């Protein structure tokens, strides 16, 4: 948010998670459509991170190489700021169409913009698929409450083009539940998947699942599928999802208390603490624990977040270089996969604070 007042006044929603005893799918029963917005003001991009950017480029190159996505049309539903669509179109000399109301023009390599069309709208079946041979949907399905209806629309839009390859990427809820990572559960995510519940969802809506596995330090589920007339629906025993849900219900508060005590101790010792990472995980962490006011600032390498304020709690987001003015005693890293990258940046700044990762 661009002012602290707007950040503190930002509307909040409730969480009431429920797990399906038939398939293991988890949803937020308290989710209300329209309570939050997706627009160009939404800054979700992780592309400024060298770690993430390198992985994303490798992912695009692997998909192109493994599935011969060359000189084809690619559709991305929920394309964000367009980094993935640009990467896969450049890697395979493809034509790309992206749908996302949060798209911001002017962030792309001029050499690829001619092969990309971004439509700043939500996708639905009425938009069609632009005769795409490859359809991607990354970190979007978890924001959709009626997931079965969405996939049914996609299958309807694909129709008889059974050679179309579909690629979906979502967070893995099993890791979140097992680690009691309460910062990975937030209002914008109304749908949560395990590999098995995601596979079953696709099978029940006319797709043959080719691959379904974890990636990015086992944080993300990656699913590849093709449309099929009568897909087999595997029997699902959600015992693992139910057990993990029970574990989270019984233990997440203990993890929250741990972090409250951690911050209180630093506050009593007058040791400055900053949070590194200004995305949704940080918002969830700051709004779910008492004593988060002990964290005065949040660091993010994305220049489009710097100078803004964290929704709900109002901490200012600063650039890494600004830490030199007031060196922190402790840096809490929101996502452990960025620990090495952040440690290197701090070293370049001549800083050697205590570095602690958010973990269960």
XYZ file of C-alpha atoms in Angstrom:
360
model
C 0.000 0.000 0.000
C 1.270 3.480 -0.853
C 0.383 5.102 2.481
C 0.578 3.731 5.997
C -2.997 4.805 6.664
C -4.270 2.814 3.680
C -2.200 -0.181 4.786
C -3.647 -0.134 8.313
C -7.190 0.302 6.983
C -6.934 -2.493 4.422
C -9.916 -4.875 4.774
C -9.375 -8.243 6.412
C -11.141 -11.562 5.925
C -11.671 -14.676 8.012
C -10.159 -18.143 7.715
C -12.265 -21.242 8.303
C -10.470 -24.146 6.662
C -12.276 -27.382 5.873
C -10.892 -30.587 4.377
C -12.851 -32.906 2.084
C -12.994 -36.423 3.553
C -13.395 -37.886 0.062
C -10.387 -36.381 -1.762
C -8.324 -34.270 0.681
C -9.034 -30.901 -0.986
C -8.953 -27.995 1.488
C -10.911 -24.762 1.157
C -11.667 -21.631 3.158
C -15.386 -21.728 3.926
C -15.319 -18.074 5.031
C -14.002 -16.821 1.674
C -16.094 -14.011 0.163
C -15.791 -12.992 -3.464
C -15.046 -9.317 -3.949
C -13.565 -8.760 -0.495
C -10.155 -8.210 -2.075
C -9.067 -7.045 -5.501
C -6.661 -8.060 -8.237
C -5.433 -5.103 -10.260
C -2.203 -3.529 -11.513
C -1.650 -2.385 -7.896
C -1.079 -6.034 -6.935
C 2.699 -6.620 -6.937
C 3.152 -10.385 -6.795
C 6.285 -10.779 -8.907
C 9.284 -12.682 -7.541
C 11.266 -12.003 -10.703
C 13.702 -9.625 -9.004
C 15.235 -12.518 -7.069
C 18.224 -14.084 -8.869
C 17.332 -17.436 -7.281
C 13.742 -17.364 -8.503
C 14.545 -15.876 -11.891
C 17.169 -18.530 -12.575
C 14.742 -21.308 -11.607
C 11.965 -19.819 -13.750
C 14.219 -19.623 -16.804
C 15.295 -23.228 -16.255
C 11.674 -24.333 -15.872
C 10.693 -22.685 -19.158
C 13.697 -24.206 -20.950
C 12.903 -27.690 -19.558
C 9.294 -27.519 -20.686
C 10.336 -26.420 -24.160
C 12.955 -29.166 -24.426
C 10.957 -32.018 -22.884
C 7.705 -31.328 -24.710
C 8.884 -29.684 -27.934
C 7.090 -26.397 -27.258
C 8.639 -24.628 -30.242
C 6.998 -22.335 -32.805
C 3.678 -22.838 -31.056
C 0.993 -20.745 -29.411
C 1.105 -20.512 -25.623
C -1.738 -19.311 -23.410
C -1.071 -18.396 -19.787
C -4.034 -17.921 -17.462
C -3.012 -15.739 -14.537
C 0.174 -14.507 -16.202
C 0.987 -11.899 -13.534
C 3.637 -9.495 -14.767
C 4.472 -11.888 -17.618
C 7.909 -13.279 -16.676
C 7.070 -16.931 -17.343
C 5.211 -16.304 -20.586
C 8.081 -14.179 -21.842
C 10.614 -16.869 -20.848
C 8.839 -19.769 -22.559
C 8.137 -17.740 -25.700
C 11.770 -16.697 -25.931
C 13.062 -20.222 -25.247
C 10.884 -21.832 -27.927
C 10.278 -18.949 -30.323
C 6.587 -19.164 -29.406
C 3.596 -16.848 -29.668
C 2.089 -15.951 -26.304
C -1.221 -14.731 -24.897
C -1.542 -13.872 -21.212
C -4.595 -13.016 -19.101
C -4.232 -11.197 -15.787
C -5.882 -8.043 -14.384
C -2.634 -7.335 -12.484
C -0.556 -7.024 -15.653
C 1.578 -3.869 -15.979
C 2.818 -2.834 -19.415
C 6.436 -1.970 -20.101
C 8.268 -4.644 -18.092
C 9.433 -6.849 -20.953
C 12.379 -7.255 -23.256
C 11.621 -5.314 -26.432
C 12.865 -8.278 -28.489
C 10.006 -10.487 -27.246
C 7.143 -8.002 -26.854
C 6.152 -8.443 -30.484
C 5.333 -12.091 -29.867
C 3.333 -11.434 -26.679
C -0.203 -10.195 -26.130
C -1.314 -9.440 -22.582
C -4.991 -8.964 -21.808
C -5.484 -7.282 -18.386
C -8.626 -9.280 -17.597
C -9.673 -12.476 -15.873
C -9.883 -15.495 -18.180
C -13.050 -17.507 -18.656
C -14.281 -19.901 -21.335
C -15.799 -17.060 -23.365
C -12.271 -15.795 -24.095
C -11.317 -19.070 -25.806
C -7.793 -20.492 -25.873
C -6.396 -18.713 -28.968
C -5.750 -22.124 -30.582
C -2.998 -22.668 -28.008
C -1.030 -25.910 -28.070
C 0.306 -25.239 -24.550
C -1.726 -23.742 -21.701
C -0.053 -22.675 -18.445
C -1.686 -21.608 -15.195
C 0.769 -20.865 -12.421
C -0.164 -19.837 -8.876
C -3.687 -18.935 -9.895
C -5.843 -21.981 -9.099
C -5.326 -21.484 -5.350
C -7.040 -18.081 -5.689
C -10.187 -19.590 -7.261
C -12.966 -20.871 -4.959
C -14.882 -22.913 -7.563
C -11.959 -24.943 -8.869
C -14.041 -27.691 -10.462
C -16.096 -25.151 -12.403
C -12.910 -23.409 -13.559
C -11.389 -26.648 -14.861
C -14.681 -27.609 -16.505
C -14.608 -24.264 -18.340
C -11.048 -24.893 -19.462
C -11.909 -28.374 -20.697
C -14.913 -26.962 -22.568
C -12.741 -24.295 -24.191
C -10.150 -26.869 -25.308
C -12.954 -28.995 -26.778
C -11.603 -31.518 -29.317
C -8.005 -30.226 -29.321
C -6.812 -33.279 -27.386
C -3.135 -32.660 -28.207
C -3.188 -29.517 -26.064
C -0.722 -29.776 -23.165
C -1.807 -28.199 -19.885
C 0.624 -27.128 -17.135
C -0.494 -26.048 -13.655
C 1.592 -24.956 -10.688
C 0.242 -24.480 -7.147
C 1.652 -24.478 -3.588
C 1.835 -27.864 -1.860
C -0.427 -27.801 1.192
C 1.132 -30.923 2.732
C 4.378 -29.079 3.452
C 2.413 -26.184 4.966
C 0.419 -28.478 7.246
C 3.344 -30.631 8.355
C 5.533 -27.599 9.137
C 2.649 -25.656 10.714
C 3.650 -22.817 8.395
C 0.769 -20.511 9.303
C 2.349 -17.745 7.194
C 1.519 -19.840 4.102
C -2.216 -19.776 4.818
C -3.926 -16.515 3.968
C -7.190 -15.123 2.728
C -6.226 -14.716 -0.930
C -5.586 -18.464 -1.078
C -9.029 -20.021 -0.784
C -8.095 -23.419 -2.282
C -5.311 -25.749 -1.084
C -4.006 -28.881 -2.790
C -1.896 -31.946 -2.211
C -0.501 -33.804 -5.225
C -3.244 -36.409 -4.883
C -6.171 -34.010 -4.516
C -4.904 -31.999 -7.492
C -4.606 -35.106 -9.662
C -8.117 -36.197 -8.762
C -9.515 -32.751 -9.579
C -8.047 -32.886 -13.080
C -9.158 -36.467 -13.676
C -12.738 -35.674 -12.680
C -12.809 -32.776 -15.137
C -11.669 -34.471 -18.314
C -7.884 -34.580 -18.133
C -5.319 -37.344 -18.205
C -2.567 -36.475 -15.704
C 0.867 -37.145 -17.216
C 3.070 -35.828 -14.402
C 2.471 -34.497 -10.899
C 5.505 -33.801 -8.728
C 7.095 -31.295 -6.353
C 9.654 -28.632 -7.275
C 11.241 -25.431 -5.939
C 12.521 -26.946 -2.717
C 9.328 -29.054 -2.602
C 7.196 -25.943 -2.175
C 5.286 -26.160 -5.479
C 3.237 -28.882 -7.162
C 3.854 -29.111 -10.913
C 1.167 -30.883 -12.944
C 1.116 -31.728 -16.648
C -2.026 -33.089 -18.283
C -3.816 -33.567 -21.598
C -7.562 -33.554 -22.281
C -9.150 -36.959 -22.657
C -12.687 -38.132 -23.362
C -13.098 -40.516 -20.426
C -10.194 -40.217 -17.977
C -9.801 -42.861 -15.283
C -10.414 -41.477 -11.809
C -8.069 -43.076 -9.311
C -9.499 -44.021 -5.952
C -8.290 -41.588 -3.321
C -7.734 -42.302 0.337
C -7.289 -38.876 1.962
C -5.816 -40.338 5.157
C -2.543 -38.431 4.733
C -4.287 -35.111 4.131
C -6.625 -35.659 7.082
C -3.730 -36.551 9.388
C -1.740 -33.509 8.243
C -4.782 -31.270 8.769
C -5.217 -32.584 12.298
C -1.520 -31.972 12.976
C -1.787 -28.374 11.798
C -4.953 -27.738 13.812
C -3.339 -29.058 16.989
C 0.105 -27.479 16.651
C 0.061 -24.253 14.599
C -0.611 -22.127 17.699
C 2.547 -23.521 19.327
C 4.572 -22.303 16.366
C 2.917 -18.900 16.576
C 3.763 -18.634 20.280
C 7.381 -19.538 19.494
C 7.705 -16.587 17.114
C 5.916 -14.245 19.509
C 8.435 -15.162 22.218
C 11.305 -14.762 19.754
C 10.238 -11.213 18.893
C 9.508 -10.306 22.522
C 13.004 -11.381 23.530
C 14.597 -9.207 20.834
C 12.369 -6.289 21.849
C 13.371 -6.569 25.515
C 17.039 -6.605 24.502
C 16.464 -3.599 22.198
C 17.745 -5.623 19.252
C 16.425 -4.415 15.907
C 14.604 -7.026 13.810
C 13.683 -6.787 10.135
C 11.688 -9.167 7.970
C 13.143 -9.953 4.526
C 10.418 -10.523 1.943
C 7.397 -8.279 1.455
C 4.941 -10.703 -0.136
C 1.906 -12.620 1.055
C 3.875 -14.834 3.452
C 5.109 -11.734 5.269
C 1.610 -10.251 5.465
C 0.259 -13.503 6.915
C 3.090 -13.745 9.450
C 2.788 -10.146 10.627
C -0.997 -10.216 10.955
C -1.223 -13.597 12.686
C 1.160 -13.077 15.612
C 1.067 -10.758 18.593
C 4.089 -8.534 18.961
C 4.759 -8.077 15.244
C 5.175 -4.357 15.957
C 8.677 -5.324 17.132
C 9.485 -5.554 13.405
C 9.765 -1.937 12.269
C 10.666 -2.476 8.624
C 10.424 -5.092 5.877
C 13.093 -5.558 3.207
C 12.341 -6.493 -0.397
C 14.550 -6.422 -3.488
C 11.573 -5.688 -5.750
C 11.781 -1.926 -6.449
C 8.031 -1.826 -7.098
C 7.390 -2.743 -3.447
C 9.932 -0.377 -1.912
C 8.440 2.730 -0.321
C 5.106 0.972 0.199
C 3.601 -0.285 3.459
C 2.592 -3.768 4.568
C -1.194 -4.311 4.499
C -2.723 -4.726 7.939
C 0.335 -3.826 10.027
C 1.890 -0.828 8.269
C 5.631 -1.623 8.241
C 7.578 0.342 5.635
C 9.170 -1.721 2.852
C 12.755 -0.678 2.168
C 15.538 -1.616 -0.232
C 18.400 -3.811 1.056
C 20.887 -0.931 0.815
C 18.910 1.100 3.338
C 19.862 -1.379 6.059
C 23.299 0.262 6.235
C 21.715 3.339 7.840
C 20.266 1.291 10.712
C 21.950 -2.142 10.763
C 19.635 -4.801 12.197
C 20.607 -7.312 14.840
C 18.336 -9.976 13.329
C 17.017 -10.654 9.834
C 14.075 -13.046 9.557
C 14.009 -14.641 6.105
C 10.430 -15.331 5.072
C 11.294 -18.087 2.574
C 14.309 -20.314 3.417
C 15.098 -20.933 -0.259
C 16.443 -17.363 -0.429
C 18.758 -17.706 2.602
C 21.972 -17.960 0.575
C 21.004 -15.105 -1.729
C 20.138 -12.844 1.207
C 23.253 -13.759 3.177
C 25.384 -12.807 0.153
C 23.604 -9.448 -0.214
C 24.087 -8.647 3.474
C 27.770 -9.537 3.205
C 28.158 -7.195 0.224
C 26.646 -4.449 2.376
C 29.204 -5.180 5.099
C 26.527 -6.474 7.462
C 26.616 -9.680 9.499
C 23.346 -9.888 11.406
C 21.787 -12.980 12.890
C 19.833 -14.665 10.072
C 16.818 -16.769 10.990
C 14.436 -18.468 8.557
C 10.701 -18.862 9.043
C 10.301 -22.583 9.579
C 8.034 -24.867 11.534
